[in-house]
CSV table of C-alpha atoms and ligand atoms in Angstrom, one decimal:
chain,number,residue,atom,x,y,z
A,7,UNK,CA,0.0,0.0,0.0
A,8,UNK,CA,1.2,3.5,-0.8
A,9,UNK,CA,1.6,5.7,2.2
A,10,UNK,CA,0.1,8.9,1.0
A,11,UNK,CA,0.3,10.8,4.3
A,12,UNK,CA,4.1,10.8,4.2
A,13,UNK,CA,4.6,11.2,0.5
A,14,UNK,CA,6.6,14.2,-0.5
A,15,UNK,CA,4.7,17.3,-1.2
A,16,UNK,CA,5.6,19.3,-4.3
A,17,UNK,CA,6.5,22.7,-3.1
A,18,UNK,CA,5.4,24.4,-6.3
A,19,UNK,CA,1.6,24.0,-5.4
A,20,UNK,CA,0.9,23.2,-9.0
A,21,UNK,CA,-2.7,21.9,-8.4
A,22,UNK,CA,-3.9,25.3,-7.3
A,23,UNK,CA,-3.6,28.9,-8.4
A,24,UNK,CA,-3.6,31.6,-5.7
A,25,UNK,CA,-4.4,35.2,-6.9
A,26,UNK,CA,-5.2,38.3,-4.8
A,27,UNK,CA,-6.9,41.3,-6.3
A,28,UNK,CA,-6.8,45.0,-5.5
A,29,UNK,CA,-9.5,44.6,-2.9
A,30,UNK,CA,-7.7,41.9,-1.0
A,31,UNK,CA,-9.9,39.2,-2.3
A,32,UNK,CA,-7.8,36.0,-2.7
A,33,UNK,CA,-9.1,33.4,-5.2
A,34,UNK,CA,-8.0,29.8,-4.8
A,35,UNK,CA,-8.6,27.8,-8.0
A,36,UNK,CA,-8.2,24.1,-8.1
A,37,UNK,CA,-6.4,23.3,-11.3
A,38,UNK,CA,-6.9,19.6,-12.3
A,39,UNK,CA,-9.6,20.1,-14.9
A,40,UNK,CA,-8.7,16.9,-16.9
A,41,UNK,CA,-9.7,15.0,-13.7
A,42,UNK,CA,-12.7,17.2,-12.9
A,43,UNK,CA,-10.5,18.8,-10.2
A,44,UNK,CA,-10.4,15.6,-8.2
A,45,UNK,CA,-8.7,16.3,-4.9
A,46,UNK,CA,-5.7,14.1,-4.7
A,47,UNK,CA,-3.3,14.4,-1.6
A,48,UNK,CA,-1.1,16.9,-3.3
A,49,UNK,CA,-4.2,19.2,-4.0
A,50,UNK,CA,-5.3,19.0,-0.4
A,51,UNK,CA,-1.8,20.0,0.8
A,52,UNK,CA,-1.8,22.8,-1.8
A,53,UNK,CA,-5.1,24.0,-0.4
A,54,UNK,CA,-3.5,23.9,3.1
A,55,UNK,CA,-0.7,26.0,1.8
A,56,UNK,CA,-3.1,28.5,0.2
A,57,UNK,CA,-5.0,28.7,3.5
A,58,UNK,CA,-1.8,29.3,5.5
A,59,UNK,CA,-1.2,32.3,3.1
A,60,UNK,CA,-4.7,33.6,3.8
A,61,UNK,CA,-4.2,33.3,7.6
A,62,UNK,CA,-0.8,35.0,7.5
A,63,UNK,CA,-0.9,37.6,4.8
A,64,UNK,CA,-2.4,41.0,5.9
A,65,UNK,CA,-3.1,42.0,2.3
A,66,UNK,CA,-5.6,39.1,2.0
A,67,UNK,CA,-9.1,40.2,3.4
A,68,UNK,CA,-11.4,37.5,2.1
A,69,UNK,CA,-11.4,34.3,0.0
A,70,UNK,CA,-13.1,32.7,-2.9
A,71,UNK,CA,-12.4,29.0,-3.6
A,72,UNK,CA,-13.4,27.6,-7.1
A,73,UNK,CA,-12.5,25.0,-9.7
A,74,UNK,CA,-10.8,25.4,-13.1
A,75,UNK,CA,-13.0,25.2,-16.1
A,76,UNK,CA,-16.8,25.1,-16.5
A,77,UNK,CA,-17.5,21.4,-15.6
A,78,UNK,CA,-16.4,20.8,-12.1
A,79,UNK,CA,-15.8,22.7,-8.8
A,80,UNK,CA,-14.3,19.3,-7.6
A,81,UNK,CA,-15.5,15.8,-8.3
A,82,UNK,CA,-14.4,14.4,-5.0
A,83,UNK,CA,-11.3,12.8,-3.4
A,84,UNK,CA,-9.1,11.2,-6.1
A,85,UNK,CA,-10.4,7.7,-6.5
A,86,UNK,CA,-7.2,6.5,-8.2
A,87,UNK,CA,-5.3,7.2,-4.9
A,88,UNK,CA,-8.2,6.0,-2.6
A,89,UNK,CA,-8.2,2.6,-4.2
A,90,UNK,CA,-4.6,1.9,-3.1
A,91,UNK,CA,-5.2,2.8,0.6
A,92,UNK,CA,-5.4,0.4,3.6
A,93,UNK,CA,-7.3,1.1,6.8
A,94,UNK,CA,-4.4,3.0,8.5
A,95,UNK,CA,-3.8,5.4,5.5
A,96,UNK,CA,-7.5,5.9,4.8
A,97,UNK,CA,-8.2,7.0,8.4
A,98,UNK,CA,-5.2,9.4,8.3
A,99,UNK,CA,-6.1,10.6,4.9
A,100,UNK,CA,-9.6,11.4,6.3
A,101,UNK,CA,-8.2,13.2,9.4
A,102,UNK,CA,-5.8,15.2,7.2
A,103,UNK,CA,-8.6,16.3,4.8
A,104,UNK,CA,-10.8,17.2,7.9
A,105,UNK,CA,-7.9,19.3,9.3
A,106,UNK,CA,-7.4,21.3,6.1
A,107,UNK,CA,-11.2,21.8,5.7
A,108,UNK,CA,-11.3,23.1,9.3
A,109,UNK,CA,-8.9,25.8,8.2
A,110,UNK,CA,-11.6,27.1,5.8
A,111,UNK,CA,-14.4,26.8,8.4
A,112,UNK,CA,-12.3,28.5,11.1
A,113,UNK,CA,-10.8,31.2,9.0
A,114,UNK,CA,-11.5,34.6,10.5
A,115,UNK,CA,-11.7,36.1,7.1
A,116,UNK,CA,-14.8,35.4,5.0
A,117,UNK,CA,-14.6,32.3,2.7
A,118,UNK,CA,-17.0,31.7,-0.2
A,119,UNK,CA,-17.2,28.6,-2.4
A,120,UNK,CA,-17.9,29.6,-6.0
A,121,UNK,CA,-19.4,26.4,-7.2
A,122,UNK,CA,-18.9,26.3,-11.0
A,123,UNK,CA,-20.0,22.6,-11.7
A,124,UNK,CA,-19.9,19.3,-10.0
A,125,UNK,CA,-19.3,19.4,-6.3
A,126,UNK,CA,-19.3,15.8,-5.4
A,127,UNK,CA,-17.8,13.9,-2.4
A,128,UNK,CA,-14.7,15.8,-1.2
A,129,UNK,CA,-15.7,18.6,-3.5
A,130,UNK,CA,-19.1,19.0,-1.9
A,131,UNK,CA,-17.5,18.7,1.5
A,132,UNK,CA,-15.0,21.5,0.5
A,133,UNK,CA,-17.9,23.7,-0.4
A,134,UNK,CA,-19.7,22.9,2.9
A,135,UNK,CA,-16.6,23.9,4.9
A,136,UNK,CA,-16.8,27.4,3.5
A,137,UNK,CA,-18.8,30.1,5.2
A,138,UNK,CA,-21.2,30.5,2.1
A,139,UNK,CA,-21.8,28.9,-1.2
A,140,UNK,CA,-22.8,30.6,-4.6
A,141,UNK,CA,-23.4,28.2,-7.4
A,142,UNK,CA,-24.1,28.4,-11.2
A,143,UNK,CA,-27.4,26.9,-12.2
A,144,UNK,CA,-25.9,23.8,-13.7
A,145,UNK,CA,-23.9,22.9,-10.5
A,146,UNK,CA,-24.5,19.6,-8.9
A,147,UNK,CA,-24.1,18.8,-5.2
A,148,UNK,CA,-23.8,15.3,-3.8
A,149,UNK,CA,-22.0,12.8,-1.5
A,150,UNK,CA,-22.0,9.6,-3.6
A,151,UNK,CA,-19.4,7.7,-1.6
A,152,UNK,CA,-21.8,4.8,-0.8
A,153,UNK,CA,-21.7,4.0,-4.5
A,154,UNK,CA,-18.0,3.5,-4.1
A,155,UNK,CA,-18.4,1.3,-0.9
A,156,UNK,CA,-17.5,4.0,1.6
A,157,UNK,CA,-18.8,7.2,3.4
A,158,UNK,CA,-17.8,10.8,3.2
A,159,UNK,CA,-14.5,11.3,5.0
A,160,UNK,CA,-13.9,15.0,4.9
A,161,UNK,CA,-16.5,16.2,7.4
A,162,UNK,CA,-19.5,15.7,5.0
A,163,UNK,CA,-21.6,13.6,7.5
A,164,UNK,CA,-21.3,16.4,10.0
A,165,UNK,CA,-21.5,19.5,7.9
A,166,UNK,CA,-24.3,18.4,5.7
A,167,UNK,CA,-26.4,17.5,8.8
A,168,UNK,CA,-25.6,20.9,10.2
A,169,UNK,CA,-26.6,22.6,6.9
A,170,UNK,CA,-29.9,20.8,5.9
A,171,UNK,CA,-30.9,18.6,8.9
A,172,UNK,CA,-30.8,14.9,9.6
A,173,UNK,CA,-33.6,13.4,7.4
A,174,UNK,CA,-32.5,15.0,4.1
A,175,UNK,CA,-28.8,14.3,4.9
A,176,UNK,CA,-29.4,10.6,5.5
A,177,UNK,CA,-31.4,10.4,2.3
A,178,UNK,CA,-28.8,12.1,0.3
A,179,UNK,CA,-25.8,10.2,1.8
A,180,UNK,CA,-27.6,6.8,1.7
A,181,UNK,CA,-28.9,7.1,-1.8
A,182,UNK,CA,-25.8,9.0,-3.2
A,183,UNK,CA,-28.2,11.2,-5.2
A,184,UNK,CA,-27.2,14.6,-6.3
A,185,UNK,CA,-29.0,17.9,-5.9
A,186,UNK,CA,-29.3,20.6,-8.6
A,187,UNK,CA,-28.2,24.1,-7.6
A,188,UNK,CA,-31.9,25.1,-7.4
A,189,UNK,CA,-32.7,22.2,-5.0
A,190,UNK,CA,-29.6,22.9,-2.9
A,191,UNK,CA,-30.7,26.5,-2.5
A,192,UNK,CA,-34.2,25.4,-1.5
A,193,UNK,CA,-32.7,23.2,1.2
A,194,UNK,CA,-30.5,26.1,2.5
A,195,UNK,CA,-27.2,24.5,1.3
A,196,UNK,CA,-26.5,27.2,-1.2
A,197,UNK,CA,-26.9,31.0,-0.6
A,198,UNK,CA,-27.3,32.1,-4.2
A,199,UNK,CA,-27.7,30.6,-7.6
A,200,UNK,CA,-26.4,32.5,-10.6
A,201,UNK,CA,-27.1,32.0,-14.3
A,202,UNK,CA,-23.6,31.9,-15.7
A,203,UNK,CA,-19.9,31.4,-14.8
A,204,UNK,CA,-19.2,35.2,-15.4
A,205,UNK,CA,-21.9,36.0,-12.8
A,206,UNK,CA,-20.4,33.5,-10.4
A,207,UNK,CA,-17.3,35.5,-9.5
A,208,UNK,CA,-19.2,38.8,-9.8
A,209,UNK,CA,-21.8,37.7,-7.1
A,210,UNK,CA,-19.0,36.3,-4.8
A,211,UNK,CA,-17.1,39.5,-5.0
A,212,UNK,CA,-20.2,41.6,-4.5
A,213,UNK,CA,-20.9,39.8,-1.2
A,214,UNK,CA,-17.3,40.0,-0.1
A,215,UNK,CA,-17.1,43.7,-0.8
A,216,UNK,CA,-20.3,44.3,1.1
A,217,UNK,CA,-18.8,42.4,4.1
A,218,UNK,CA,-15.5,44.3,3.9
A,219,UNK,CA,-17.3,47.6,4.3
A,220,UNK,CA,-17.9,46.6,7.9
A,221,UNK,CA,-15.3,46.2,10.6
A,222,UNK,CA,-13.2,43.1,10.2
A,223,UNK,CA,-13.1,42.4,14.0
A,224,UNK,CA,-16.9,42.3,14.0
A,225,UNK,CA,-16.9,39.9,11.1
A,226,UNK,CA,-14.3,37.7,12.9
A,227,UNK,CA,-16.4,37.6,16.0
A,228,UNK,CA,-19.5,36.7,14.0
A,229,UNK,CA,-17.7,33.8,12.3
A,230,UNK,CA,-16.3,32.6,15.7
A,231,UNK,CA,-19.8,32.8,17.3
A,232,UNK,CA,-21.6,31.0,14.7
A,233,UNK,CA,-19.0,28.3,14.5
A,234,UNK,CA,-19.3,27.9,18.3
A,235,UNK,CA,-22.8,26.5,17.8
A,236,UNK,CA,-21.1,23.3,16.5
A,237,UNK,CA,-17.8,23.4,18.4
A,238,UNK,CA,-18.7,20.6,20.8
A,239,UNK,CA,-19.3,18.1,18.0
A,240,UNK,CA,-15.7,16.9,17.6
A,241,UNK,CA,-16.7,13.3,18.2
A,242,UNK,CA,-18.7,13.0,15.0
A,243,UNK,CA,-15.7,14.0,12.9
A,244,UNK,CA,-13.6,11.4,14.8
A,245,UNK,CA,-16.3,8.7,14.1
A,246,UNK,CA,-16.4,9.6,10.5
A,247,UNK,CA,-12.6,9.2,10.1
A,248,UNK,CA,-12.6,6.0,12.0
A,249,UNK,CA,-15.4,4.5,9.7
A,250,UNK,CA,-13.7,5.9,6.6
A,251,UNK,CA,-10.4,4.1,7.6
A,252,UNK,CA,-12.3,1.0,8.5
A,253,UNK,CA,-14.2,0.9,5.2
A,254,UNK,CA,-10.8,0.8,3.4
A,255,UNK,CA,-10.4,-2.7,4.9
A,256,UNK,CA,-13.4,-4.0,3.2
A,257,UNK,CA,-13.9,-5.8,-0.1
A,258,UNK,CA,-16.6,-3.3,-1.1
A,259,UNK,CA,-14.4,-0.2,-0.7
A,260,UNK,CA,-11.8,-1.6,-3.2
A,261,UNK,CA,-14.5,-3.1,-5.5
A,262,UNK,CA,-16.4,0.3,-5.6
A,263,UNK,CA,-13.4,2.4,-6.4
A,264,UNK,CA,-11.9,-0.2,-8.9
A,265,UNK,CA,-15.2,-0.4,-10.7
A,266,UNK,CA,-15.4,3.4,-11.1
A,267,UNK,CA,-11.9,3.4,-12.5
A,268,UNK,CA,-12.7,0.6,-14.9
A,269,UNK,CA,-16.0,2.3,-15.9
A,270,UNK,CA,-18.2,-0.6,-14.8
A,271,UNK,CA,-20.9,-1.4,-12.3
A,272,UNK,CA,-19.5,-2.6,-8.9
A,273,UNK,CA,-20.5,-5.9,-7.3
A,274,UNK,CA,-20.8,-5.2,-3.5
A,275,UNK,CA,-20.7,-8.1,-1.2
A,276,UNK,CA,-21.4,-6.4,2.1
A,277,UNK,CA,-18.0,-7.3,3.6
B,23,COA,N1,-11.3,10.7,-8.7
B,23,COA,C1,-10.4,10.4,-9.8
B,23,COA,N2,-10.7,10.7,-11.0
B,23,COA,C2,-11.9,11.3,-11.3
B,23,COA,C3,-12.8,11.6,-10.3
B,23,COA,C4,-12.5,11.3,-9.0
B,23,COA,N3,-13.3,11.6,-7.9
B,23,COA,N4,-13.9,12.1,-10.9
B,23,COA,C5,-13.7,12.2,-12.2
B,23,COA,N5,-12.4,11.7,-12.5
B,23,COA,C6,-11.8,11.5,-13.8
B,23,COA,C7,-12.4,10.3,-14.5
B,23,COA,O1,-11.8,9.1,-14.1
B,23,COA,C8,-12.0,10.7,-15.9
B,23,COA,O2,-10.7,10.4,-16.1
B,23,COA,P1,-10.2,9.8,-17.5
B,23,COA,O3,-10.5,10.8,-18.5
B,23,COA,O4,-8.6,9.6,-17.3
B,23,COA,O5,-10.9,8.5,-17.7
B,23,COA,C9,-12.1,12.2,-15.9
B,23,COA,O6,-12.0,12.7,-14.5
B,23,COA,C10,-13.5,12.8,-16.5
B,23,COA,O7,-14.4,12.1,-15.7
B,23,COA,P2,-15.7,11.2,-16.4
B,23,COA,O8,-16.2,10.3,-15.4
B,23,COA,O9,-15.2,10.7,-17.7
B,23,COA,O10,-16.7,12.5,-16.7
B,23,COA,P3,-18.3,12.4,-16.9
B,23,COA,O11,-18.7,13.7,-17.4
B,23,COA,O12,-18.7,11.1,-17.6
B,23,COA,O13,-18.9,12.1,-15.4
B,23,COA,C11,-19.0,12.6,-13.0
B,23,COA,C12,-18.8,13.1,-14.4
B,23,COA,C13,-18.6,13.7,-12.0
B,23,COA,C14,-20.4,12.2,-12.9
B,23,COA,C15,-18.1,11.4,-12.8
B,23,COA,O14,-16.8,11.7,-13.1
B,23,COA,C16,-18.0,10.9,-11.4
B,23,COA,O15,-19.0,10.2,-11.0
B,23,COA,N6,-16.9,11.0,-10.6
B,23,COA,C17,-16.8,10.6,-9.3
B,23,COA,C18,-17.6,11.3,-8.3
B,23,COA,C19,-17.5,10.6,-6.9
B,23,COA,O16,-17.9,9.5,-6.7
B,23,COA,N7,-16.9,11.4,-6.0
B,23,COA,C20,-16.6,10.9,-4.7
B,23,COA,C21,-15.2,10.4,-4.6
B,23,COA,S1,-14.8,9.7,-3.0
């Protein structure tokens, strides 16, 4: 088994692009369009690096995270990597992703996901970790991990429940169904739906500029106070990572991932 957690991280951060405009709005763009911006370990670490920049740099006032191209925000964790994992690596991979996503959630500068297409699996979880979500009307949201023989591992079981409630979360995660942008908005998962890619960044910037006209300390205290509603729920994240790791020891996990890569229907055995 490949030990992804300790593999060397490329210091050039080639899987993301970080730009900062004259208003201090940083844009983090995931750049793996040929793989629908699937989040491999390197990309997760590149997002960690970008968020460290956001935390440390005074010229950065707020953040937009988006995906390259017009098809995907991010189509999930990279299945070609996951398929190779054992229980220990999968648990640590999950915990590592949870840690990076917590950097978005706990950032004291506003963070908006500009969802430009598929936001599935780890991509949906990434959007959920942001303070707000703006989506183009053809965007799709979903946590389809059960179809691969596993469960969401980057906080999705926790944050989707916080966002849309228990019954709808269970339905979506157990069926693996996707939501259109319109449905996601009706459920309160998405703040705004826009008609085109051009309007996506425009809307995100409009919101961030409005926020930046108020005092940054007040905004920081709002983020911390709202996050505090959920701060005692650490156990749920630990359970999720534990089960994600455990699932990597099952036949169904490897069959589900392998079937996706071979573009065939999986044969699950329940073990
Ligand atoms: N991990 C790794 N590779 C992925 C990927 C993922 N999560 N999602 C897409 N890709 C790759 C495909 O393997 C394909 O690569 P190839 O061209 O080398 O064969 C490429 O991205 C394009 O994807 P493809 O499936 O051909 O596009 P599509 O338009 O037919 O379908 C989706 C789009 C999003 C419906 C489909 O790619 C999909 O279901 N992806 C997986 C979603 C998922 O289960 N995410 C949770 C992962 S834990």
